[in-house]
Amino acid sequence: MCLWDSMIIRYLPTQKNLKIWKLDKEVRGMLTNIIKSRLADKDTMGYGNDLLGLMLEACTPEEHGHEPLLSMDEIIDECKTFFFAGHDTSSHMLSWTMLLLSTHPECEQKLREEVVRECGNEVPTGDVLNKLKLVNMFLLETLRLYSPLSTIQRKAGLDLEVGGITVPKGTVLTIPIASIHRDKEVWGEDAHEFNPLRFENGVTRAANHPNAFLSFSGGPRSCIGQNFAMIEAKIVIVMILQRFSFFLSPKYVHAPMDVITLRPKFGLPMVLKSLEM
Ligand code: HEM
């Protein structure tokens, strides 16, 4: 198929396109309704103290004396970006964390001890989260072995040379995060093994190269939500460890599947037991 054909096909009413357009219309409709209700409640409730609220505030011409900085369509697109970039990535990180916790019961116990020591049965505060070194190392090791994004791409903006190879301007480079994360030359002989302690001295000292850990990418276009994602994951894991012991259901089939994000193909059936009983 030539480039022209592949461009044209996006506009034809194929079954796939009809589904895409229908879903896009639904998502846009949903977001438009949320935005409309924020605008309607503005005088009594303000725009809201979340990202959408901040965007709406920045775009209010009457308050800033200029044209809106973002159009309604752009605000909707930003909402979509944040939702899709932040939802599946975080939820799959949590799935893999639960898998590794249940297959490493000795770690589960150590993490629970840390959680009980630092925050008892309370909901963790920001200060407490910073003290959870083992939980942090566990999450990083989970991300290393099961990075929600297995590859990212970059387009060379100019002719350049990488590792002795000439890369012409315009070349699309795929950065194989999953392979780099399991490379013995980078992580040592135990690269394929689960060992959270490798992160004992921080992310930059865990491998032979300071930027070897790439789950959130690196540089100026790295993940803008990485701190949020780590805080969110820590809170969830702490609250589960406080309440439940768990093990993997015999029905679990290990089949990581890479569909934009890396997910367990057949889900993650688990058996949870309340610690209060
Ligand atoms: C474990 C969770 C997450 C992982 C593994 C992850 C991973 C990544 C990676 C690898 C990139 C770079 C993509 C590329 O260059 O092609 C990225 C970008 C991005 N992420 Fe995340 N992310 C996570 C959570 C989040 C959350 C919670 C949010 C928002 C609340 C978020 C928002 C974004 C946005 C907006 C970008 C684009 C940044 C830009 O292009 O400047 N991510 N993420």
Short mmCIF file of C-alpha atoms in Angstrom, two decimals, residues 2-237:
data_model
loop_
_atom_site.label_atom_id
_atom_site.label_comp_id
_atom_site.label_asym_id
_atom_site.label_seq_id
_atom_site.Cartn_x
_atom_site.Cartn_y
_atom_site.Cartn_z
CA CYS A 2 1.46 3.39 -0.95
CA LEU A 3 1.57 6.31 1.50
CA TRP A 4 -1.28 8.05 -0.30
CA ASP A 5 -3.54 4.97 0.07
CA SER A 6 -2.78 4.67 3.76
CA MET A 7 -3.61 8.37 4.25
CA ILE A 8 -6.88 8.11 2.30
CA ILE A 9 -8.00 5.02 4.19
CA ARG A 10 -8.33 7.04 7.41
CA TYR A 11 -11.21 8.96 5.83
CA LEU A 12 -13.14 6.01 4.34
CA PRO A 13 -16.19 4.67 6.20
CA THR A 14 -14.66 1.25 6.85
CA GLN A 15 -16.05 -0.79 9.75
CA LYS A 16 -12.98 0.05 11.85
CA ASN A 17 -13.19 3.77 11.07
CA LEU A 18 -16.92 3.84 11.86
CA LYS A 19 -16.14 2.33 15.27
CA ILE A 20 -13.29 4.81 15.87
CA TRP A 21 -15.51 7.77 14.92
CA LYS A 22 -18.35 6.51 17.13
CA LEU A 23 -16.04 6.10 20.14
CA ASP A 24 -14.42 9.49 19.51
CA LYS A 25 -17.86 11.10 19.40
CA GLU A 26 -18.83 9.43 22.67
CA VAL A 27 -15.62 10.49 24.46
CA ARG A 28 -15.88 14.04 23.12
CA GLY A 29 -19.54 14.20 24.14
CA MET A 30 -18.70 13.00 27.65
CA LEU A 31 -15.87 15.50 28.07
CA THR A 32 -17.95 18.33 26.59
CA ASN A 33 -20.66 17.65 29.18
CA ILE A 34 -18.13 17.73 32.03
CA ILE A 35 -16.72 21.01 30.69
CA LYS A 36 -20.19 22.52 30.28
CA SER A 37 -21.12 21.69 33.86
CA ARG A 38 -17.85 23.21 35.12
CA LEU A 39 -18.59 26.41 33.16
CA ALA A 40 -22.16 26.48 34.47
CA ASP A 41 -21.03 26.06 38.10
CA LYS A 42 -18.18 28.53 37.79
CA ASP A 43 -19.73 31.28 39.92
CA THR A 44 -20.57 29.03 42.84
CA MET A 45 -17.89 26.33 42.73
CA GLY A 46 -15.10 27.78 40.55
CA TYR A 47 -13.66 25.71 37.71
CA GLY A 48 -12.41 22.94 40.01
CA ASN A 49 -8.95 22.38 41.46
CA ASP A 50 -7.80 19.74 38.98
CA LEU A 51 -6.04 19.87 35.62
CA LEU A 52 -9.29 20.60 33.76
CA GLY A 53 -10.04 23.44 36.19
CA LEU A 54 -6.58 24.95 35.60
CA MET A 55 -6.94 24.70 31.82
CA LEU A 56 -10.39 26.32 31.90
CA GLU A 57 -9.11 29.13 34.09
CA ALA A 58 -6.13 29.78 31.82
CA CYS A 59 -8.48 29.94 28.87
CA THR A 60 -11.03 32.38 30.18
CA PRO A 61 -10.65 35.45 27.99
CA GLU A 62 -12.66 37.80 30.23
CA GLU A 63 -10.35 37.12 33.17
CA HIS A 64 -7.09 37.50 31.29
CA GLY A 65 -8.04 40.06 28.66
CA HIS A 66 -6.91 37.99 25.70
CA GLU A 67 -8.16 35.35 23.31
CA PRO A 68 -8.48 31.86 24.82
CA LEU A 69 -5.07 30.16 24.97
CA LEU A 70 -6.66 26.82 24.16
CA SER A 71 -9.76 26.10 22.13
CA MET A 72 -12.44 23.78 23.48
CA ASP A 73 -11.20 21.06 21.11
CA GLU A 74 -7.66 21.45 22.41
CA ILE A 75 -8.84 21.20 26.02
CA ILE A 76 -10.71 18.02 25.13
CA ASP A 77 -7.59 16.63 23.42
CA GLU A 78 -5.47 17.42 26.49
CA CYS A 79 -8.00 15.58 28.68
CA LYS A 80 -7.81 12.59 26.34
CA THR A 81 -3.99 12.62 26.36
CA PHE A 82 -3.83 12.66 30.15
CA PHE A 83 -6.49 10.03 30.54
CA PHE A 84 -5.01 7.60 28.03
CA ALA A 85 -1.37 8.27 29.00
CA GLY A 86 -2.11 7.94 32.69
CA HIS A 87 -4.77 5.27 33.05
CA ASP A 88 -3.65 2.00 31.46
CA THR A 89 0.03 2.58 32.24
CA SER A 90 -0.70 2.99 35.95
CA SER A 91 -3.27 0.23 36.17
CA HIS A 92 -0.95 -2.28 34.48
CA MET A 93 1.94 -1.28 36.69
CA LEU A 94 -0.32 -2.16 39.64
CA SER A 95 -1.33 -5.49 38.08
CA TRP A 96 2.30 -6.54 37.59
CA THR A 97 3.15 -5.35 41.10
CA MET A 98 0.41 -7.57 42.51
CA LEU A 99 1.65 -10.50 40.43
CA LEU A 100 5.21 -10.09 41.70
CA LEU A 101 4.10 -9.55 45.29
CA SER A 102 2.07 -12.75 45.22
CA THR A 103 4.90 -14.75 43.65
CA HIS A 104 7.42 -13.36 46.17
CA PRO A 105 5.68 -13.85 49.52
CA GLU A 106 8.90 -13.10 51.44
CA CYS A 107 8.91 -9.61 49.84
CA GLU A 108 5.19 -9.17 50.52
CA GLN A 109 5.90 -9.77 54.20
CA LYS A 110 8.86 -7.34 54.29
CA LEU A 111 6.84 -4.65 52.53
CA ARG A 112 3.94 -5.13 54.94
CA GLU A 113 6.34 -4.78 57.89
CA GLU A 114 7.64 -1.52 56.44
CA VAL A 115 4.10 -0.24 55.87
CA VAL A 116 2.98 -1.14 59.41
CA ARG A 117 6.15 0.43 60.88
CA GLU A 118 5.79 3.71 58.98
CA CYS A 119 2.05 4.23 58.91
CA GLY A 120 0.23 1.55 60.89
CA ASN A 121 -3.33 1.36 59.67
CA GLU A 122 -3.56 5.03 58.68
CA VAL A 123 -3.99 6.35 55.17
CA PRO A 124 -0.40 7.27 54.17
CA THR A 125 0.55 10.95 54.04
CA GLY A 126 3.08 12.40 51.59
CA ASP A 127 5.80 12.31 54.29
CA VAL A 128 5.16 8.67 55.05
CA LEU A 129 5.26 7.73 51.36
CA ASN A 130 8.77 9.15 51.14
CA LYS A 131 9.90 6.79 53.88
CA LEU A 132 8.70 3.65 52.12
CA LYS A 133 12.04 2.64 50.61
CA LEU A 134 11.20 -1.05 50.08
CA VAL A 135 7.86 -0.28 48.46
CA ASN A 136 9.63 2.17 46.15
CA MET A 137 12.33 -0.36 45.19
CA PHE A 138 9.69 -3.01 44.60
CA LEU A 139 7.76 -0.74 42.24
CA LEU A 140 10.90 0.20 40.32
CA GLU A 141 11.90 -3.44 39.88
CA THR A 142 8.36 -4.23 38.70
CA LEU A 143 8.61 -1.42 36.15
CA ARG A 144 12.01 -2.71 35.03
CA LEU A 145 10.75 -6.23 34.33
CA TYR A 146 7.25 -5.32 33.18
CA SER A 147 7.55 -1.84 31.78
CA PRO A 148 4.00 -0.76 30.78
CA LEU A 149 5.48 0.77 27.61
CA SER A 150 7.89 -1.70 25.98
CA THR A 151 9.09 0.64 23.27
CA ILE A 152 9.06 4.34 22.47
CA GLN A 153 9.98 6.10 19.26
CA ARG A 154 11.91 9.22 18.37
CA LYS A 155 12.44 10.86 14.98
CA ALA A 156 15.94 12.22 14.30
CA GLY A 157 15.62 16.00 13.93
CA LEU A 158 19.02 16.21 12.21
CA ASP A 159 21.74 13.91 10.88
CA LEU A 160 23.45 12.33 13.85
CA GLU A 161 25.69 9.51 14.98
CA VAL A 162 24.65 7.04 17.67
CA GLY A 163 27.18 4.48 18.89
CA GLY A 164 29.20 4.80 15.66
CA ILE A 165 26.12 4.45 13.43
CA THR A 166 25.10 7.31 11.18
CA VAL A 167 21.44 8.18 11.50
CA PRO A 168 20.06 10.45 8.75
CA LYS A 169 17.60 13.23 9.62
CA GLY A 170 13.99 11.99 9.59
CA THR A 171 14.84 8.40 10.61
CA VAL A 172 12.40 6.95 13.14
CA LEU A 173 14.27 5.22 15.94
CA THR A 174 12.59 2.65 18.16
CA ILE A 175 13.96 2.49 21.68
CA PRO A 176 13.42 -1.09 22.93
CA ILE A 177 12.80 -0.40 26.63
CA ALA A 178 11.91 -4.02 27.49
CA SER A 179 15.12 -5.40 25.89
CA ILE A 180 17.31 -2.74 27.47
CA HIS A 181 15.73 -3.51 30.85
CA ARG A 182 16.74 -7.18 30.59
CA ASP A 183 20.19 -6.68 29.07
CA LYS A 184 22.87 -8.43 31.14
CA GLU A 185 25.54 -6.03 29.90
CA VAL A 186 23.54 -3.18 31.42
CA TRP A 187 22.03 -4.73 34.56
CA GLY A 188 24.48 -7.53 35.32
CA GLU A 189 24.16 -11.32 35.26
CA ASP A 190 20.91 -11.28 37.24
CA ALA A 191 19.17 -9.02 34.71
CA HIS A 192 16.37 -11.58 34.22
CA GLU A 193 15.81 -12.08 37.91
CA PHE A 194 13.54 -10.16 40.22
CA ASN A 195 15.76 -8.27 42.65
CA PRO A 196 14.35 -5.00 44.05
CA LEU A 197 17.56 -4.48 46.04
CA ARG A 198 19.37 -3.45 42.88
CA PHE A 199 17.64 -0.07 43.38
CA GLU A 200 18.98 0.27 46.94
CA ASN A 201 21.21 3.22 45.98
CA GLY A 202 18.74 4.90 43.66
CA VAL A 203 17.64 4.55 40.05
CA THR A 204 20.77 6.04 38.52
CA ARG A 205 23.08 3.61 40.33
CA ALA A 206 21.11 0.43 39.71
CA ALA A 207 22.75 -0.38 36.37
CA ASN A 208 25.97 0.23 34.46
CA HIS A 209 24.44 3.26 32.84
CA PRO A 210 22.72 6.06 34.81
CA ASN A 211 19.86 6.32 32.29
CA ALA A 212 19.27 2.60 31.84
CA PHE A 213 15.89 2.70 33.57
CA LEU A 214 13.53 3.91 30.85
CA SER A 215 9.98 3.07 31.96
CA PHE A 216 9.18 6.78 32.06
CA SER A 217 11.51 7.57 29.14
CA GLY A 218 14.12 10.30 29.69
CA GLY A 219 15.00 13.86 28.73
CA PRO A 220 12.68 16.79 28.10
CA ARG A 221 9.77 14.64 26.77
CA SER A 222 9.86 12.10 29.56
CA CYS A 223 6.64 11.18 31.35
CA ILE A 224 5.11 14.27 32.91
CA GLY A 225 3.03 12.07 35.23
CA GLN A 226 5.81 9.91 36.65
CA ASN A 227 5.80 11.33 40.18
CA PHE A 228 2.02 11.22 40.25
CA ALA A 229 2.06 7.59 39.02
CA MET A 230 4.56 6.51 41.70
CA ILE A 231 2.63 8.27 44.48
CA GLU A 232 -0.65 6.78 43.29
CA ALA A 233 0.84 3.27 43.06
CA LYS A 234 2.41 3.54 46.53
CA ILE A 235 -0.89 4.60 48.09
CA VAL A 236 -2.77 1.72 46.46
CA ILE A 237 -0.16 -0.88 47.41
#
